[in-house]
């Protein structure tokens, strides 16, 4: 009876290790890249911490950051203006870093092994192609998600120090340089980068070509979402007889005049009047039947709906890319 139960025990013991074995090999092979990634993580954290310390140590005469006597002309400290300048593009930097992770997965991690044929050694050691690819997806995805989550938290902590200051030159929450790096959408883009990198690698099996295709695909997605982000959630519509009152955190998507029938008018409709200072542009609006002002905005409360919808889109694209990568690998290698 023991001879019958021994194979079952061996099978159960080896099955959970089918992914852990390739993962250990992968970490050992690319430990230099892991150390480089850890160094970038530490550098990113250090920069934000240094800016916070610099701001805290700057001597500001007033509570609002005014360096001149309170009530005089406004002059912020150099530490704060420099921090605003650096942090205003932090979201773009994090987005580029996520893209580099995808390029690394597409290049040295997968395509180089397929190109050189070293993958056959792993497959000859009872590692199936599916488990081989799963390890090269799971390891970078897990490490990248943890690292990006830390960077998001640190970046938000850095931005928090700049809140509450009047006359701040920091770009608003919806700016393309800030929005991508402050929420879960960056995690979604990171997972998409890993998935697209794997798909490009198994498709072309050439290191440089797969890296180039990955960068092109991720750049297209990032630019497309950046340009159409305002459409991911319905805007709020406001109208009034006079100019519409806006809040400091409002993202104005559209604005103009309204007729009684609800037709929208824009400054282009009175372009000739606007270009000539001697013309009365209000007369043009009256002739066109304008009776009210309108604006379509995303208030600050739309931050999380926009983040979550964008995250959902990115995760769906990542899932499709992973599915396609496994299908391609199965078709080519069984």
Backbone as numpy.savetxt, mean C-alpha at the origin, in Angstrom:
# Nx Ny Nz CAx CAy CAz Cx Cy Cz
0.87 -57.38 14.39 0.05 -56.17 14.39 0.90 -54.92 14.39
2.09 -55.01 15.04 2.98 -53.86 15.06 3.50 -53.55 13.67
3.68 -54.63 12.85 4.15 -54.39 11.49 3.11 -53.67 10.66
1.83 -53.77 11.03 0.79 -53.07 10.29 0.65 -51.62 10.73
0.90 -51.34 11.98 0.71 -49.97 12.48 1.92 -49.09 12.27
3.12 -49.66 12.04 4.32 -48.84 11.89 4.25 -47.91 10.68
3.80 -48.40 9.49 3.73 -47.48 8.35 2.80 -46.31 8.62
1.70 -46.53 9.36 0.79 -45.42 9.65 1.49 -44.36 10.49
2.26 -44.83 11.48 2.96 -43.88 12.35 3.96 -43.07 11.55
4.69 -43.71 10.65 5.67 -43.00 9.85 5.01 -41.98 8.95
3.87 -42.38 8.38 3.18 -41.46 7.46 2.70 -40.23 8.19
2.12 -40.43 9.37 1.62 -39.29 10.13 2.75 -38.38 10.55
3.90 -38.97 10.87 5.02 -38.17 11.35 5.65 -37.36 10.25
5.65 -37.88 9.02 6.33 -37.18 7.94 5.46 -36.17 7.24
4.14 -36.36 7.30 3.27 -35.45 6.56 3.35 -34.01 7.02
3.29 -33.73 8.35 3.39 -32.34 8.77 4.72 -31.69 8.41
5.78 -32.49 8.21 7.09 -31.91 7.92 7.33 -31.63 6.46
6.35 -31.97 5.59 6.56 -31.76 4.16 6.74 -30.30 3.81
6.18 -29.39 4.59 6.38 -27.97 4.34 7.51 -27.40 5.18
7.67 -27.95 6.41 8.71 -27.40 7.29 10.10 -27.69 6.75
10.30 -28.86 6.13 11.61 -29.18 5.58 12.05 -28.20 4.51
11.27 -28.00 3.44 11.64 -27.01 2.43 11.75 -25.60 2.99
10.95 -25.27 4.00 11.03 -23.93 4.58 12.37 -23.71 5.26
12.87 -24.75 5.99 14.17 -24.62 6.63 15.28 -24.46 5.60
15.20 -25.25 4.54 16.20 -25.15 3.47 16.16 -23.76 2.84
14.95 -23.26 2.64 14.78 -21.95 2.01 15.38 -20.85 2.88
15.13 -20.91 4.18 15.68 -19.90 5.08 17.20 -19.96 5.12
17.74 -21.17 5.04 19.19 -21.30 5.07 19.82 -20.80 3.78
19.19 -21.06 2.65 19.73 -20.64 1.36 19.74 -19.13 1.21
18.72 -18.48 1.75 18.56 -17.04 1.53 18.71 -16.26 2.83
19.59 -16.72 3.70 19.75 -16.03 4.98 20.34 -14.63 4.80
21.16 -14.42 3.77 21.69 -13.07 3.54 20.58 -12.09 3.19
19.65 -12.56 2.36 18.51 -11.69 2.01 17.65 -11.42 3.24
17.50 -12.42 4.11 16.73 -12.21 5.34 17.39 -11.19 6.25
18.72 -11.26 6.35 19.42 -10.27 7.15 19.29 -8.88 6.55
19.31 -8.80 5.22 19.13 -7.50 4.57 17.73 -6.96 4.83
16.71 -7.82 4.78 15.36 -7.39 5.08 15.22 -6.93 6.52
15.85 -7.67 7.45 15.81 -7.26 8.85 16.50 -5.92 9.06
17.59 -5.70 8.30 18.28 -4.41 8.41 17.40 -3.27 7.92
16.69 -3.48 6.82 15.77 -2.45 6.32 14.67 -2.16 7.33
14.18 -3.22 7.99 13.14 -3.03 9.00 13.66 -2.18 10.16
14.86 -2.48 10.61 15.44 -1.71 11.72 15.71 -0.27 11.30
16.19 -0.07 10.07 16.46 1.28 9.59 15.17 2.10 9.51
14.10 1.48 8.99 12.82 2.18 8.90 12.30 2.59 10.26
12.37 1.67 11.22 11.93 1.99 12.58 12.81 3.09 13.18
14.10 2.98 12.95 15.02 3.96 13.50 14.79 5.36 12.97
14.44 5.48 11.68 14.20 6.80 11.10 13.00 7.46 11.76
11.91 6.71 11.91 10.70 7.29 12.51 10.95 7.65 13.97
11.63 6.76 14.70 11.93 7.05 16.10 12.82 8.28 16.21
13.80 8.41 15.33 14.69 9.57 15.36 13.93 10.86 15.10
12.98 10.82 14.17 12.18 12.02 13.89 11.33 12.41 15.10
10.74 11.40 15.76 9.94 11.70 16.95 10.81 12.30 18.06
11.99 11.74 18.26 12.89 12.26 19.30 13.33 13.67 18.95
13.62 13.91 17.66 14.03 15.24 17.21 12.93 16.26 17.47
11.70 15.89 17.14 10.59 16.80 17.39 10.40 17.08 18.88
10.52 16.02 19.68 10.33 16.20 21.12 11.41 17.07 21.75
12.61 17.02 21.19 13.71 17.79 21.76 13.76 19.22 21.24
13.02 19.53 20.17 13.03 20.89 19.62 12.35 21.84 20.60
12.96 22.98 20.83 12.41 23.96 21.76 11.38 24.81 21.03
10.12 24.64 21.40 9.04 25.41 20.80 8.40 26.26 21.88
8.25 27.53 21.58 7.80 28.47 22.60 6.33 28.35 22.93
5.54 27.88 21.99 4.09 27.78 22.20 3.65 26.34 22.07
2.50 26.05 22.66 2.00 24.67 22.64 1.66 24.20 21.24
1.34 25.14 20.32 0.98 24.74 18.97 2.21 24.63 18.06
3.39 24.77 18.61 4.59 24.62 17.80 5.10 25.92 17.22
4.57 27.06 17.65 4.99 28.35 17.14 6.31 28.73 17.77
7.32 29.00 16.95 8.64 29.36 17.46 8.74 30.83 17.85
7.81 31.66 17.35 7.81 33.06 17.69 6.96 33.29 18.92
6.99 34.47 19.54 6.12 34.71 20.69 4.67 34.42 20.37
3.97 33.83 21.30 2.60 33.39 21.06 1.75 34.54 20.55
1.04 34.29 19.49 0.19 35.31 18.88 0.87 36.05 17.75
2.17 35.85 17.56 2.87 36.51 16.49 2.77 35.74 15.19
3.64 36.07 14.24 3.65 35.35 12.97 4.04 33.90 13.21
3.38 33.02 12.46 3.58 31.59 12.70 4.89 31.13 12.07
5.69 30.42 12.82 6.95 29.87 12.33 7.20 28.54 13.02
6.91 27.42 12.37 7.10 26.12 13.01 8.59 25.80 13.15
8.88 24.86 14.01 10.27 24.45 14.20 10.76 23.68 12.98
12.07 23.73 12.77 12.67 23.02 11.65 12.50 21.52 11.82
12.49 21.05 13.07 12.31 19.62 13.32 10.95 19.15 12.82
9.92 19.95 13.06 8.58 19.52 12.65 8.40 19.59 11.14
8.87 20.66 10.51 8.72 20.75 9.06 9.52 19.66 8.36
10.69 19.32 8.89 11.48 18.24 8.29 10.79 16.90 8.49
10.20 16.69 9.65 9.47 15.44 9.90 8.28 15.32 8.96
7.57 16.41 8.75 6.44 16.40 7.83 6.91 16.05 6.42
8.04 16.60 6.02 8.56 16.34 4.68 8.91 14.88 4.49
9.58 14.28 5.47 9.98 12.88 5.35 8.78 11.94 5.43
7.87 12.20 6.35 6.76 11.28 6.57 5.67 11.41 5.51
5.64 12.51 4.78 4.59 12.69 3.78 4.71 11.70 2.63
5.86 11.09 2.44 6.04 10.08 1.39 6.31 8.70 1.96
6.03 8.53 3.25 6.29 7.23 3.87 5.45 6.12 3.29
4.19 6.40 2.94 3.34 5.38 2.34 3.86 4.89 1.01
4.41 5.80 0.21 4.99 5.41 -1.07 6.21 4.53 -0.87
7.04 4.87 0.11 8.23 4.07 0.40 7.84 2.65 0.82
6.83 2.53 1.67 6.40 1.20 2.10 5.81 0.41 0.94
5.11 1.09 0.04 4.54 0.42 -1.13 5.66 -0.09 -2.03
6.70 0.69 -2.22 7.85 0.25 -3.02 8.55 -0.93 -2.35
8.65 -0.89 -1.04 9.28 -1.99 -0.31 8.50 -3.29 -0.50
7.16 -3.19 -0.45 6.33 -4.37 -0.70 6.52 -4.89 -2.11
6.66 -3.99 -3.07 6.91 -4.41 -4.44 8.25 -5.12 -4.59
9.27 -4.66 -3.87 10.57 -5.31 -3.92 10.51 -6.74 -3.38
9.64 -6.96 -2.41 9.47 -8.32 -1.90 8.96 -9.23 -3.01
7.99 -8.76 -3.78 7.49 -9.54 -4.90 8.54 -9.79 -5.96
9.36 -8.78 -6.24 10.44 -8.94 -7.22 11.44 -9.98 -6.74
11.74 -9.98 -5.43 12.67 -10.96 -4.88 12.09 -12.38 -4.99
10.79 -12.53 -4.72 10.16 -13.85 -4.84 10.20 -14.32 -6.28
9.93 -13.42 -7.21 9.92 -13.79 -8.63 11.31 -14.16 -9.13
12.33 -13.47 -8.60 13.67 -13.68 -9.13 14.44 -14.77 -8.42
15.26 -14.41 -7.43 16.14 -15.41 -6.81 15.42 -16.56 -6.12
14.23 -16.33 -5.64 13.58 -17.34 -4.82 12.99 -18.48 -5.65
12.41 -18.17 -6.81 11.73 -19.21 -7.59 12.32 -19.34 -8.99
12.35 -18.25 -9.73 12.76 -18.33 -11.14 14.19 -18.82 -11.29
15.09 -18.42 -10.39 16.48 -18.86 -10.53 16.60 -20.36 -10.37
15.82 -20.94 -9.45 15.87 -22.40 -9.29 15.28 -23.11 -10.50
14.20 -22.55 -11.05 13.61 -23.16 -12.25 14.54 -23.01 -13.45
15.24 -21.90 -13.51 16.13 -21.65 -14.63 17.38 -22.52 -14.58
17.93 -22.70 -13.38 19.16 -23.48 -13.24 18.92 -24.97 -13.10
17.68 -25.36 -12.76 17.35 -26.77 -12.61 17.59 -27.32 -11.23
17.96 -26.49 -10.26 18.21 -26.98 -8.90 16.94 -27.46 -8.21
15.78 -27.10 -8.75 14.52 -27.55 -8.15 14.40 -29.07 -8.20
15.07 -29.70 -9.17 14.96 -31.16 -9.31 15.52 -31.89 -8.10
16.52 -31.29 -7.44 17.09 -31.92 -6.25 16.06 -32.00 -5.14
15.30 -30.93 -4.96 14.25 -30.94 -3.92 13.14 -31.91 -4.29
12.75 -31.92 -5.55 11.66 -32.79 -5.97 12.06 -34.27 -5.91
13.36 -34.53 -6.02 13.83 -35.92 -5.95 13.88 -36.42 -4.51
13.73 -35.54 -3.54 13.78 -35.92 -2.13 12.39 -35.93 -1.51
11.44 -36.48 -2.21 10.07 -36.68 -1.74 9.34 -35.36 -1.45
9.76 -34.28 -2.09 9.06 -33.00 -1.99 8.32 -32.77 -3.30
7.02 -32.75 -3.25 6.22 -32.57 -4.46 6.35 -31.15 -4.97
6.09 -30.92 -6.27 6.14 -29.55 -6.79 5.21 -28.59 -6.05
4.04 -29.09 -5.64 3.11 -28.21 -4.93 3.67 -27.77 -3.58
4.28 -28.72 -2.83 4.86 -28.36 -1.54 6.09 -27.48 -1.73
6.84 -27.71 -2.79 8.00 -26.87 -3.08 7.57 -25.42 -3.30
6.52 -25.22 -4.10 6.04 -23.87 -4.35 5.36 -23.28 -3.12
4.65 -24.12 -2.36 3.98 -23.62 -1.16 4.97 -23.04 -0.16
6.13 -23.71 -0.02 7.15 -23.19 0.90 7.68 -21.85 0.42
7.85 -21.70 -0.89 8.37 -20.45 -1.44 7.33 -19.35 -1.49
6.11 -19.68 -1.19 5.07 -18.67 -1.00 4.84 -18.36 0.47
4.78 -19.41 1.30 4.42 -19.22 2.70 5.50 -18.50 3.49
6.76 -18.86 3.27 7.84 -18.26 4.06 7.96 -16.76 3.82
8.12 -16.29 2.56 8.22 -14.84 2.36 6.93 -14.11 2.72
5.77 -14.76 2.49 4.51 -14.09 2.84 4.41 -13.87 4.33
4.74 -14.88 5.13 4.64 -14.74 6.59 5.62 -13.70 7.11
6.87 -13.76 6.64 7.86 -12.79 7.11 7.50 -11.38 6.66
7.01 -11.24 5.42 6.68 -9.91 4.91 5.48 -9.31 5.64
4.48 -10.13 5.94 3.30 -9.63 6.65 3.68 -9.13 8.04
4.50 -9.90 8.74 4.93 -9.48 10.08 5.73 -8.18 10.00
6.69 -8.13 9.07 7.51 -6.93 8.95 6.70 -5.71 8.56
5.77 -5.86 7.61 4.95 -4.74 7.17 4.00 -4.28 8.26
3.47 -5.22 9.04 2.59 -4.84 10.15 3.34 -3.97 11.16
4.59 -4.32 11.42 5.39 -3.51 12.33 5.64 -2.13 11.75
5.97 -2.07 10.46 6.25 -0.78 9.83 5.00 0.10 9.77
3.84 -0.50 9.55 2.60 0.27 9.54 2.36 0.89 10.91
2.53 0.09 11.96 2.32 0.60 13.31 3.29 1.73 13.64
4.56 1.56 13.24 5.56 2.60 13.52 5.27 3.85 12.71
4.86 3.69 11.45 4.56 4.84 10.61 3.36 5.62 11.15
2.33 4.92 11.56 1.17 5.60 12.15 1.55 6.31 13.44
2.43 5.70 14.21 2.92 6.33 15.44 3.67 7.62 15.12
4.45 7.60 14.05 5.16 8.80 13.64 4.23 9.90 13.18
3.20 9.53 12.41 2.23 10.53 11.94 1.41 11.09 13.08
1.17 10.27 14.10 0.34 10.72 15.21 0.95 11.93 15.91
2.26 12.02 15.94 2.93 13.15 16.60 2.66 14.46 15.90
2.27 14.41 14.62 2.05 15.63 13.86 0.61 16.11 13.91
-0.26 15.34 14.53 -1.67 15.74 14.60 -1.86 16.85 15.64
-2.79 17.70 15.37 -3.13 18.74 16.31 -2.38 20.03 16.12
-1.37 20.05 15.26 -0.65 21.28 15.00 -1.40 22.12 13.96
-1.64 23.39 14.21 -2.26 24.24 13.19 -1.28 24.55 12.07
-1.80 24.84 10.92 -1.00 25.23 9.76 0.00 24.14 9.37
-0.35 22.92 9.62 0.55 21.83 9.28 0.63 21.69 7.77
1.83 21.45 7.28 2.04 21.24 5.85 2.00 19.76 5.47
1.69 18.91 6.42 1.61 17.48 6.14 0.45 17.21 5.20
0.68 16.40 4.17 -0.37 16.07 3.24 -1.47 15.28 3.95
-2.72 15.38 3.49 -3.85 14.77 4.22 -3.84 13.25 4.14
-4.79 12.65 4.86 -4.85 11.19 5.00 -5.04 10.48 3.68
-5.70 11.13 2.72 -6.00 10.48 1.45 -4.89 10.65 0.42
-3.83 11.36 0.75 -2.76 11.59 -0.22 -2.10 10.27 -0.62
-1.66 10.21 -1.87 -1.07 8.97 -2.38 0.23 8.62 -1.67
0.88 9.61 -1.04 2.11 9.32 -0.32 1.89 8.83 1.09
0.68 8.91 1.61 0.39 8.52 2.99 -0.58 7.35 3.06
-1.70 7.43 2.35 -2.78 6.45 2.47 -2.31 5.00 2.32
-1.49 4.64 1.33 -1.14 3.22 1.16 -0.37 2.63 2.32
0.30 3.46 3.14 1.16 2.91 4.18 0.59 2.96 5.57
-0.69 3.27 5.71 -1.25 3.45 7.05 -2.30 2.43 7.44
-2.59 1.45 6.61 -3.66 0.53 6.93 -3.45 -0.85 6.33
-4.47 -1.69 6.42 -4.35 -3.09 5.96 -4.18 -3.22 4.45
-4.45 -2.15 3.69 -4.25 -2.24 2.24 -2.80 -2.56 1.91
-1.86 -2.11 2.72 -0.45 -2.42 2.48 -0.19 -3.92 2.67
-0.85 -4.53 3.65 -0.72 -5.99 3.83 -1.27 -6.71 2.60
-2.42 -6.25 2.11 -2.98 -6.86 0.90 -2.05 -6.72 -0.28
-1.42 -5.55 -0.44 -0.51 -5.36 -1.56 0.74 -6.23 -1.40
1.20 -6.41 -0.17 2.36 -7.27 0.07 2.08 -8.71 -0.33
0.91 -9.22 0.05 0.55 -10.59 -0.33 0.36 -10.70 -1.85
-0.19 -9.66 -2.45 -0.31 -9.67 -3.91 1.07 -9.69 -4.56
2.02 -8.94 -3.99 3.36 -8.92 -4.56 3.99 -10.30 -4.52
3.83 -11.02 -3.41 4.37 -12.37 -3.31 3.70 -13.29 -4.32
2.38 -13.19 -4.45 1.64 -14.06 -5.36 1.99 -13.78 -6.81
2.05 -12.51 -7.18 2.38 -12.14 -8.56 3.82 -12.55 -8.89
4.72 -12.38 -7.92 6.09 -12.81 -8.14 6.18 -14.30 -8.43
5.43 -15.11 -7.67 5.43 -16.55 -7.90 4.83 -16.89 -9.26
3.74 -16.23 -9.61 3.09 -16.51 -10.89 4.01 -16.17 -12.06
4.64 -15.02 -12.03 5.55 -14.63 -13.12 6.73 -15.59 -13.20
7.21 -16.05 -12.04 8.37 -16.95 -12.05 8.04 -18.29 -12.70
6.90 -18.89 -12.36 6.57 -20.20 -12.93 6.12 -20.07 -14.39
5.68 -18.88 -14.78 5.28 -18.68 -16.17 6.47 -18.60 -17.11
7.45 -17.74 -16.77 8.55 -17.48 -17.70 9.81 -18.25 -17.34
10.01 -18.59 -16.06 11.16 -19.38 -15.59 12.50 -18.75 -15.98
12.52 -17.44 -16.05 13.74 -16.68 -16.31 13.84 -15.59 -15.25
14.99 -15.49 -14.61 15.11 -14.62 -13.44 14.82 -13.16 -13.76
15.58 -12.58 -14.67 15.44 -11.15 -14.95 14.08 -10.84 -15.57
13.62 -11.71 -16.47 12.34 -11.46 -17.13 11.19 -11.53 -16.13
11.21 -12.50 -15.24 10.14 -12.62 -14.24 10.16 -11.45 -13.27
11.35 -10.98 -12.90 11.43 -9.81 -12.03 10.86 -8.57 -12.72
11.16 -8.41 -13.99 10.65 -7.26 -14.74 9.13 -7.32 -14.87
8.60 -8.50 -15.18 7.15 -8.64 -15.31 6.45 -8.39 -13.99
7.05 -8.84 -12.90 6.46 -8.61 -11.58 6.41 -7.13 -11.26
7.52 -6.43 -11.50 7.55 -4.99 -11.24 6.52 -4.26 -12.10
6.38 -4.67 -13.37 5.42 -4.03 -14.25 3.99 -4.27 -13.78
3.67 -5.51 -13.40 2.31 -5.84 -12.95 1.96 -5.11 -11.66
2.89 -5.11 -10.71 2.62 -4.44 -9.43 2.53 -2.93 -9.59
3.37 -2.37 -10.45 3.28 -0.93 -10.70 1.96 -0.55 -11.33
1.46 -1.39 -12.23 0.17 -1.12 -12.86 -0.96 -1.15 -11.84
-0.94 -2.14 -10.95 -1.98 -2.23 -9.92 -1.92 -1.03 -8.98
-0.70 -0.68 -8.54 -0.56 0.44 -7.60 -1.02 1.76 -8.22
-0.62 2.01 -9.46 -1.03 3.25 -10.12 -2.53 3.27 -10.39
-3.06 2.12 -10.80 -4.50 2.05 -11.08 -5.34 2.31 -9.84
-4.97 1.69 -8.73 -5.72 1.92 -7.50 -5.55 3.35 -7.00
-4.34 3.90 -7.17 -4.12 5.26 -6.74 -4.97 6.27 -7.49
-5.17 6.04 -8.77 -5.95 6.97 -9.59 -7.46 6.78 -9.41
-7.91 5.56 -9.11 -9.34 5.28 -9.01 -9.79 5.00 -7.58
-8.97 5.31 -6.61 -9.29 5.00 -5.22 -10.57 5.68 -4.76
-10.83 6.88 -5.24 -12.01 7.63 -4.81 -13.30 6.94 -5.21
-13.24 5.99 -6.15 -14.44 5.30 -6.61 -14.74 4.04 -5.79
-13.87 3.69 -4.86 -14.05 2.46 -4.10 -15.17 2.55 -3.07
-15.60 3.77 -2.75 -16.67 3.95 -1.77 -17.49 5.16 -2.20
-18.82 5.11 -2.02 -19.65 6.25 -2.44 -19.27 7.53 -1.71
-19.21 8.61 -2.46 -18.89 9.91 -1.87 -20.13 10.52 -1.22
-19.89 11.45 -0.31 -20.98 12.22 0.29 -21.29 13.44 -0.57
-22.56 13.71 -0.77 -22.99 14.83 -1.62 -23.49 15.97 -0.74
-22.96 17.16 -0.96 -23.37 18.33 -0.20 -23.71 19.46 -1.17
-24.74 20.22 -0.81 -25.09 21.38 -1.62 -25.63 22.48 -0.71
-25.47 23.70 -1.16 -25.93 24.86 -0.40 -26.07 26.04 -1.35
-26.85 27.06 -0.98 -26.99 28.24 -1.85 -25.67 28.95 -2.07
-24.81 28.98 -1.06 -23.48 29.58 -1.20 -22.42 28.50 -1.29
-21.16 28.91 -1.21 -20.07 27.92 -1.25 -20.23 26.86 -0.15
-20.01 25.62 -0.50 -20.18 24.51 0.43 -19.09 24.57 1.50
-19.51 24.44 2.75 -18.56 24.44 3.85 -17.89 23.08 3.95
-16.57 23.07 3.99 -15.80 21.83 4.03 -15.02 21.74 5.33
-14.80 20.51 5.77 -13.98 20.27 6.95 -12.53 20.04 6.53
-11.63 20.15 7.49 -10.20 20.06 7.18 -9.82 18.68 6.65
-10.54 17.63 7.05 -10.19 16.29 6.61 -10.96 15.81 5.39
-11.72 16.67 4.75 -12.53 16.26 3.60 -11.66 16.09 2.35
-11.91 15.00 1.65 -11.29 14.75 0.35 -12.31 15.16 -0.72
-12.07 16.30 -1.34 -13.01 16.82 -2.34 -12.75 16.11 -3.66
-13.75 15.37 -4.12 -13.65 14.63 -5.37 -14.21 15.42 -6.54
-15.28 16.17 -6.29 -15.93 16.93 -7.36 -16.63 18.12 -6.73
-16.70 19.23 -7.48 -17.42 20.41 -6.99 -17.78 21.30 -8.16
-18.81 22.11 -7.97 -19.27 23.00 -9.03 -20.59 23.64 -8.66
-21.42 23.90 -9.67 -22.73 24.52 -9.46 -23.83 23.56 -9.91
-25.05 23.82 -9.41 -26.21 23.01 -9.75 -27.31 23.91 -10.31
-28.03 23.39 -11.30 -29.23 24.06 -11.79 -30.44 23.51 -11.03
-31.62 24.11 -11.28 -32.83 23.64 -10.60 -33.16 22.20 -10.99
-32.81 21.83 -12.20 -33.08 20.46 -12.65 -32.07 19.45 -12.13
-31.03 19.92 -11.46 -30.01 19.03 -10.92 -28.82 18.83 -11.84
-28.76 19.54 -12.96 -27.61 19.41 -13.86 -26.39 20.07 -13.24
-25.26 19.42 -13.37 -24.02 19.92 -12.78 -23.31 20.84 -13.78
-22.81 21.95 -13.25 -22.05 22.91 -14.04 -20.66 23.03 -13.44
-19.67 23.23 -14.33 -18.28 23.34 -13.88 -17.68 24.62 -14.43
-16.49 24.95 -13.91 -15.88 26.21 -14.30 -15.56 26.24 -15.80
-15.40 25.06 -16.40 -15.15 25.03 -17.85 -16.33 25.59 -18.63
-17.55 25.49 -18.05 -18.73 26.02 -18.74 -18.70 27.53 -18.83
-17.93 28.16 -17.96 -17.76 29.62 -18.00 -16.30 29.97 -18.18
-15.62 29.19 -19.01 -14.18 29.38 -19.16 -13.85 30.76 -19.71
-14.60 31.22 -20.70 -14.31 32.53 -21.29 -14.46 33.64 -20.26
-15.43 33.50 -19.38 -15.62 34.51 -18.34 -14.50 34.43 -17.29
-14.10 33.21 -16.94 -13.06 33.05 -15.93 -11.71 33.53 -16.42
-11.45 33.40 -17.74 -10.17 33.82 -18.29 -10.06 35.33 -18.46
-11.18 36.02 -18.52 -11.18 37.47 -18.71 -11.56 38.16 -17.40
-10.61 38.87 -16.77 -10.93 39.50 -15.47 -12.00 40.59 -15.59
-12.25 41.09 -16.78 -13.25 42.14 -16.96 -14.67 41.58 -17.04
-14.79 40.27 -17.20 -16.11 39.65 -17.30 -16.62 39.25 -15.92
-17.92 39.26 -15.77 -18.56 38.87 -14.51 -18.94 37.40 -14.62
-18.16 36.55 -13.93 -18.42 35.12 -14.04 -19.74 34.73 -13.40
-20.18 35.51 -12.38 -21.47 35.22 -11.76 -22.61 35.39 -12.76
-22.45 36.35 -13.68 -23.46 36.52 -14.73 -23.56 35.29 -15.62
-22.40 34.66 -15.87 -22.39 33.43 -16.66 -23.15 32.32 -15.94
-22.91 32.19 -14.62 -23.62 31.17 -13.87 -25.12 31.41 -13.89
-25.52 32.68 -13.76 -26.96 32.98 -13.78 -27.55 32.65 -15.14
-26.82 32.97 -16.21 -27.33 32.68 -17.55 -27.51 31.17 -17.78
-26.66 30.38 -17.14 -26.75 28.93 -17.28 -27.78 28.32 -16.34
-28.34 29.12 -15.45 -29.38 28.62 -14.55 -28.86 28.04 -13.26
-27.64 28.39 -12.84 -27.10 27.86 -11.59 -27.83 28.48 -10.41
-28.23 27.61 -9.48 -28.96 28.07 -8.29 -28.29 27.68 -6.99
-27.30 26.79 -7.04 -26.66 26.31 -5.81 -25.26 25.80 -6.11
-24.50 25.67 -5.04 -23.18 25.05 -5.12 -23.28 23.59 -4.66
-22.39 22.74 -5.16 -22.35 21.35 -4.70 -20.90 20.90 -4.58
-20.73 19.87 -3.80 -19.43 19.21 -3.71 -19.65 17.75 -3.35
-18.81 16.88 -3.89 -18.80 15.46 -3.55 -17.49 15.17 -2.83
-17.58 14.68 -1.62 -16.39 14.54 -0.77 -16.36 13.17 -0.11
-15.15 12.77 0.23 -14.91 11.66 1.15 -14.49 12.28 2.48
-15.36 12.28 3.49 -14.92 12.77 4.80 -13.91 11.83 5.42
-13.31 12.28 6.50 -12.29 11.45 7.17 -12.85 10.11 7.64
-14.17 10.05 7.87 -14.79 8.80 8.31 -14.78 7.73 7.23
-14.50 8.10 5.98 -14.44 7.13 4.89 -13.07 6.46 4.79
-12.17 6.80 5.69 -10.82 6.21 5.61 -10.89 4.68 5.70
-11.58 4.16 6.71 -11.60 2.71 6.89 -12.39 1.98 5.81
-13.56 2.48 5.37 -14.20 1.81 4.24 -13.32 1.74 3.00
-12.61 2.83 2.70 -11.72 2.81 1.53 -10.58 1.83 1.73
-10.01 1.79 2.93 -8.93 0.86 3.21 -9.40 -0.59 3.08
-10.56 -0.89 3.64 -11.02 -2.28 3.66 -11.43 -2.75 2.26
-12.07 -1.88 1.49 -12.44 -2.27 0.13 -11.19 -2.51 -0.71
-10.22 -1.63 -0.59 -8.97 -1.82 -1.34 -8.25 -3.08 -0.89
-8.26 -3.35 0.40 -7.64 -4.58 0.90 -8.33 -5.81 0.32
-9.67 -5.79 0.28 -10.40 -6.91 -0.29 -10.07 -7.15 -1.75
-9.94 -6.07 -2.52 -9.57 -6.21 -3.94 -8.18 -6.82 -4.08
-7.24 -6.34 -3.29 -5.87 -6.85 -3.37 -5.78 -8.31 -2.94
-6.52 -8.69 -1.90 -6.50 -10.08 -1.47 -7.14 -11.00 -2.51
-8.20 -10.52 -3.15 -8.83 -11.32 -4.20 -7.88 -11.52 -5.37
-7.16 -10.46 -5.77 -6.18 -10.59 -6.85 -5.05 -11.53 -6.44
-4.64 -11.45 -5.17 -3.57 -12.34 -4.70 -4.02 -13.80 -4.74
-5.25 -14.05 -4.32 -5.76 -15.43 -4.35 -5.81 -15.96 -5.78
-6.23 -15.13 -6.72 -6.26 -15.55 -8.12 -4.86 -15.84 -8.64
-3.90 -15.01 -8.25 -2.52 -15.22 -8.71 -1.94 -16.50 -8.14
-2.23 -16.80 -6.87 -1.74 -18.04 -6.26 -2.36 -19.25 -6.95
-3.66 -19.19 -7.17 -4.35 -20.29 -7.86 -3.75 -20.51 -9.24
-3.51 -19.43 -9.97 -2.94 -19.54 -11.32 -1.53 -20.11 -11.26
-0.74 -19.72 -10.25 0.63 -20.21 -10.15 0.66 -21.73 -9.94
-0.20 -22.24 -9.09 -0.24 -23.68 -8.85 -0.75 -24.43 -10.08
-1.71 -23.84 -10.77 -2.22 -24.49 -12.00 -1.13 -24.56 -13.07
-0.41 -23.47 -13.21 0.68 -23.46 -14.22 1.76 -24.47 -13.85
2.14 -24.50 -12.58 3.16 -25.45 -12.15 2.71 -26.89 -12.36
1.47 -27.15 -12.07 0.93 -28.51 -12.25 0.88 -28.89 -13.72
0.52 -27.95 -14.56 0.44 -28.24 -15.99 1.81 -28.50 -16.59
2.84 -27.77 -16.10 4.18 -27.91 -16.66 4.93 -29.10 -16.08
4.70 -29.38 -14.80 5.54 -30.39 -14.15 4.74 -31.52 -13.49
3.43 -31.44 -13.53 2.62 -32.51 -12.98 2.50 -32.47 -11.47
